[in-house]
Amino acid sequence: MAGETSNPNFLLTTLEKGVNWTRTRSMWPATFGLACCAIEMMATGTAHYDISRFGMEVFRASPRQADLMIVAGRVSQKMAPVLRQVYDQMAEPKWVISMGACASTGGMFNNYALVQGVDEIVPVDVYVPGCPPGPQSLLHGILTLQDKIMSGEITRARGLIV
Amino acid sequence: MSDESIPQDESLEAQAAVEASPALELPGDPILVELAAAFPSVSFTSFEPLSGPRQDTAIVDRDELLAFVQAVKDAGFETFIDLCAVDHLNREPRYDVVTILLSMEHAKRLIIRVGVPGEDPTIPSITSIYAGANFYEREAWDLFGVIFEGHTDLTRILLPDEWSGHPLRKNYSVGSVPVQFKGSFKSS
Amino acid sequence: MSDTTRTPEGETPAPAADRPADETNGRLDADGRRREHEIWVAGTEEPDWITNATDEGAQEMLPRDLDPAVSVQRGVTVTDDYLEEEMIVDDERQIINMGPQHPATHGVLRLHMELEGETVRRVKPIIGYLHTGMEKTAETLPYMSGGTNVTRMDYLSPLNNELCYALVVEQLLGVEIPSRGQAIRVLMTELNRVSSHLIWLATFGMDIGALSMMIYGFREREAILAFFEKVTGLRMNHNYIRPGGVAADLPDGWEDDVEGIFDVVRAGLDDYQDLLNGNPIFLDRTQGVGVITPKEAHQYGVTGPIARAAGINFDLRKVFPYSGIEQYDFDVPLGKHGDVFDRYLVRTEEIRQSLRIVEQVLETMPGGDYRTDDRKVTPPPRKRIDESMEALIHHFKLFTEGFKVPVGEAYQAVESPRGELGMYLVSKGAAKPWRLHVRTPSFATVQSLPVMMTDLIVADVIATLASLDPVLGDVDR
């Protein structure tokens, strides 16, 4: 927030910064737990790590109400179309965190069954390494995403329907 | 299970050792001795690990499988535990279908192994005897292509429907994609 | 103003009215992106995509007369006074999907349900959405690293998976584990049982509406995970129990950590039971719901707490003891009715019994080595590597080529928190398994879902599913 004037009750900022700030402070993740990482994602949501400090404790089951998809776990060939559909159903603007080695690269399972990295299906904003990443790692990934949103443009909308 | 209800394996073995014919590879268990007498073509092997119970395997011809499994069930092996296939590739018969049954009353497991030739990978389904074999047989078909005759819904279970091939066969590649490490190639 | 088609009320007219029908059937634009969703209004003629909506091969329900499970399912009836058979007509049946992305399916299970009003008449579980090809991967990993693979199957009880793998390899190898190694194994797996059951309690509570259970269960589990992290270096997926022993000895001061766990978990358990045991809503939603009879459990291979809640007195730790667990004193809790509430009772009591075992391990922890001194599977001690070239080569070869396991086939089962976890290993004398099949308890449990869920109402389906504690990584492998 910049541009404080002599009137103390008056704040000036750009629309861009204001919108980005509101976006970062109430990101609602979709519950997209797949495997081991989902348990750590749940742990992030509970008392010890408390994701609500970042305004994100509202895990939404419906993709329509979510801004952020945390792909937590390995994505199989059978799950890939489902994942893409859930992503398509999310409203813009939307972000994706690829949580863990399996979601990011296929991890140790370089075989016929897994998609070798979820970025083959959906665009990924932040990759969180680890197998599984601890809650602290996930929180770090979330903060990184918030930084990214703050520095981005509000007109950015991937796959915008024109 | 309380300690009293576990049959004393040593005493049973000692008792059966007296009764069993020396031709049998594994004397030991009265149930197995009875089964062996009823099915002369079934051969038994046994594996004694350092710790843990002895593992008895019955090697059954696939034509006899249904009758044998029914007899085993009647002998007290009420719990269905596992069914899987093994691909031996250059062996004849190529596949093994391994069924593991458990008798909680006698605290005993029985492994039933059936050879299935590679050119004609069919085997009778035991879903009519153990309903729990349903998913396991679907899995064995999905991953190995062993056809279970008499199964009502032999479809893909773990892989997508449009998948071709049976990935756990030894001549199906792991399907890994090459991994490029940093610095392994020079960008122009 | 005048050139826009604005109605007097200021509303824009429905845009679809005079839009030219485009060549891509109105669904896709020129770039192939979907522009709008098709909608079918009930009562009009069904378009193809509605008729074929569930036409998905293996993902489809069988015709009713072909469904093999139906005859078994008939054995399960629930007498709810609001379900009146004669009031429901056959053509009111509809098929709905639950999952694979659904908060109450514990991962990516998909249930295909045929409903009659609120009543579930048939269920088909559809699995495979987390199929990772682990049995194939197991064939490519040497025995030494095989544990990294199996530990990711059942990610709520990774140590039990590792234990089973280590035991089945040791069976064929014929090595004996020193008593300290065995005691460490028992300690870790029993603590893992506690943490797994705590997660079950948390998610189970969340699914039936007791949201605070979610917070509490995870809170208590953190105490155990902190200990795991201290011992193994990781919170989950430890690869700590390996063929030949365990990866490292317990850290200094582990006794105090374990005693801290007792305090936290026992106090937590008392709280939960205060909260839940007398709660009328909890009792209403769990008692008499999702029943499985012992006979059906045998048929479908259902083991573990679910079978014990149905009154089957069978615990692998008692019947086929492994890793020296027979020297510890513990009871096997049994239920009577086989319903959701009995599963809750059995699991909470199992937590207490596991803590009892851990307590005894704490008192009687033997000294000595934590892994076998068989040089075939254990690398030479660090000091020897500094002194001797042979030891260095030995160490190198052990971790690059791995050790060879004699030809043979073996089956080993352990009592995982979900039931009988078995591994069938075929070795052809190489350093990698020829075939490793894993008999996972959740696979059998998910298979038996139709038995438990038929003729329940939809809300009870959630309670039943949550009570079974299926781990989809365990089901699909």
PDB file of C-alpha atoms in Angstrom, chain A residues 74-158:
ATOM      1  CA  ARG A  74       0.737 -39.099  -7.627  1.00  0.00           C
ATOM      2  CA  VAL A  75      -1.496 -38.688 -10.652  1.00  0.00           C
ATOM      3  CA  SER A  76      -2.262 -41.917 -12.454  1.00  0.00           C
ATOM      4  CA  GLN A  77      -3.199 -42.227 -16.101  1.00  0.00           C
ATOM      5  CA  LYS A  78      -6.719 -43.031 -14.995  1.00  0.00           C
ATOM      6  CA  MET A  79      -6.955 -39.978 -12.755  1.00  0.00           C
ATOM      7  CA  ALA A  80      -5.465 -37.525 -15.257  1.00  0.00           C
ATOM      8  CA  PRO A  81      -8.703 -36.752 -17.155  1.00  0.00           C
ATOM      9  CA  VAL A  82     -10.545 -36.291 -13.867  1.00  0.00           C
ATOM     10  CA  LEU A  83      -7.900 -33.886 -12.634  1.00  0.00           C
ATOM     11  CA  ARG A  84      -8.091 -31.889 -15.821  1.00  0.00           C
ATOM     12  CA  GLN A  85     -11.860 -31.729 -15.562  1.00  0.00           C
ATOM     13  CA  VAL A  86     -11.722 -30.484 -11.993  1.00  0.00           C
ATOM     14  CA  TYR A  87      -9.228 -27.861 -13.070  1.00  0.00           C
ATOM     15  CA  ASP A  88     -11.459 -26.779 -15.941  1.00  0.00           C
ATOM     16  CA  GLN A  89     -14.391 -26.429 -13.591  1.00  0.00           C
ATOM     17  CA  MET A  90     -12.567 -24.033 -11.314  1.00  0.00           C
ATOM     18  CA  ALA A  91     -13.380 -20.384 -11.833  1.00  0.00           C
ATOM     19  CA  GLU A  92     -10.735 -17.929 -12.960  1.00  0.00           C
ATOM     20  CA  PRO A  93      -8.411 -16.757 -11.582  1.00  0.00           C
ATOM     21  CA  LYS A  94      -6.995 -20.087 -10.457  1.00  0.00           C
ATOM     22  CA  TRP A  95      -3.652 -21.417  -9.394  1.00  0.00           C
ATOM     23  CA  VAL A  96      -2.073 -24.826  -9.090  1.00  0.00           C
ATOM     24  CA  ILE A  97       0.462 -26.053  -6.561  1.00  0.00           C
ATOM     25  CA  SER A  98       2.145 -29.302  -7.421  1.00  0.00           C
ATOM     26  CA  MET A  99       2.834 -30.877  -4.050  1.00  0.00           C
ATOM     27  CA  GLY A 100       5.498 -33.512  -3.743  1.00  0.00           C
ATOM     28  CA  ALA A 101       7.876 -35.339  -6.002  1.00  0.00           C
ATOM     29  CA  CYS A 102       5.239 -37.567  -7.607  1.00  0.00           C
ATOM     30  CA  ALA A 103       3.008 -34.708  -8.697  1.00  0.00           C
ATOM     31  CA  SER A 104       5.956 -32.669  -9.919  1.00  0.00           C
ATOM     32  CA  THR A 105       7.930 -35.280 -11.829  1.00  0.00           C
ATOM     33  CA  GLY A 106       6.489 -38.722 -11.248  1.00  0.00           C
ATOM     34  CA  GLY A 107       8.909 -39.145  -8.384  1.00  0.00           C
ATOM     35  CA  MET A 108      10.392 -42.569  -7.894  1.00  0.00           C
ATOM     36  CA  PHE A 109       7.631 -44.176  -9.936  1.00  0.00           C
ATOM     37  CA  ASN A 110       8.863 -43.807 -13.465  1.00  0.00           C
ATOM     38  CA  ASN A 111       6.539 -46.398 -14.914  1.00  0.00           C
ATOM     39  CA  TYR A 112       3.558 -47.093 -17.123  1.00  0.00           C
ATOM     40  CA  ALA A 113       0.890 -46.093 -14.627  1.00  0.00           C
ATOM     41  CA  LEU A 114       1.769 -42.569 -13.629  1.00  0.00           C
ATOM     42  CA  VAL A 115       1.682 -39.229 -15.358  1.00  0.00           C
ATOM     43  CA  GLN A 116       5.264 -38.028 -15.163  1.00  0.00           C
ATOM     44  CA  GLY A 117       4.534 -34.659 -13.698  1.00  0.00           C
ATOM     45  CA  VAL A 118       1.161 -32.998 -13.402  1.00  0.00           C
ATOM     46  CA  ASP A 119       2.425 -30.104 -15.528  1.00  0.00           C
ATOM     47  CA  GLU A 120       1.728 -32.335 -18.510  1.00  0.00           C
ATOM     48  CA  ILE A 121      -1.965 -31.812 -17.816  1.00  0.00           C
ATOM     49  CA  VAL A 122      -2.411 -28.498 -16.045  1.00  0.00           C
ATOM     50  CA  PRO A 123      -0.208 -25.424 -15.784  1.00  0.00           C
ATOM     51  CA  VAL A 124       1.604 -25.366 -12.455  1.00  0.00           C
ATOM     52  CA  ASP A 125       2.528 -22.225 -10.547  1.00  0.00           C
ATOM     53  CA  VAL A 126       4.538 -23.593  -7.647  1.00  0.00           C
ATOM     54  CA  TYR A 127       6.307 -26.912  -7.213  1.00  0.00           C
ATOM     55  CA  VAL A 128       6.803 -28.095  -3.648  1.00  0.00           C
ATOM     56  CA  PRO A 129       9.592 -30.666  -3.359  1.00  0.00           C
ATOM     57  CA  GLY A 130       9.682 -33.518  -0.875  1.00  0.00           C
ATOM     58  CA  CYS A 131       8.311 -36.991  -0.515  1.00  0.00           C
ATOM     59  CA  PRO A 132       6.037 -36.084   1.086  1.00  0.00           C
ATOM     60  CA  PRO A 133       6.743 -32.405   1.728  1.00  0.00           C
ATOM     61  CA  GLY A 134       6.237 -31.566   5.356  1.00  0.00           C
ATOM     62  CA  PRO A 135       3.574 -29.048   6.302  1.00  0.00           C
ATOM     63  CA  GLN A 136       6.255 -26.409   6.603  1.00  0.00           C
ATOM     64  CA  SER A 137       7.276 -27.026   3.009  1.00  0.00           C
ATOM     65  CA  LEU A 138       3.699 -26.694   1.857  1.00  0.00           C
ATOM     66  CA  LEU A 139       3.290 -23.468   3.779  1.00  0.00           C
ATOM     67  CA  HIS A 140       6.450 -22.195   2.164  1.00  0.00           C
ATOM     68  CA  GLY A 141       5.023 -23.096  -1.219  1.00  0.00           C
ATOM     69  CA  ILE A 142       1.840 -21.239  -0.398  1.00  0.00           C
ATOM     70  CA  LEU A 143       3.758 -18.139   0.651  1.00  0.00           C
ATOM     71  CA  THR A 144       5.740 -18.349  -2.563  1.00  0.00           C
ATOM     72  CA  LEU A 145       2.511 -18.458  -4.501  1.00  0.00           C
ATOM     73  CA  GLN A 146       1.224 -15.438  -2.632  1.00  0.00           C
ATOM     74  CA  ASP A 147       4.369 -13.526  -3.546  1.00  0.00           C
ATOM     75  CA  LYS A 148       3.838 -14.568  -7.113  1.00  0.00           C
ATOM     76  CA  ILE A 149       0.268 -13.349  -7.142  1.00  0.00           C
ATOM     77  CA  MET A 150       1.255 -10.051  -5.554  1.00  0.00           C
ATOM     78  CA  SER A 151       3.765  -9.422  -8.312  1.00  0.00           C
ATOM     79  CA  GLY A 152       1.464 -10.532 -11.106  1.00  0.00           C
ATOM     80  CA  GLU A 153      -1.089  -8.694 -13.157  1.00  0.00           C
ATOM     81  CA  ILE A 154      -4.788  -8.902 -12.416  1.00  0.00           C
ATOM     82  CA  THR A 155      -5.654  -9.345 -16.058  1.00  0.00           C
ATOM     83  CA  ARG A 156      -3.770 -12.582 -16.083  1.00  0.00           C
ATOM     84  CA  ALA A 157      -6.195 -15.393 -16.660  1.00  0.00           C
ATOM     85  CA  ARG A 158      -5.101 -18.605 -18.155  1.00  0.00           C
TER      86      ARG A 158
END
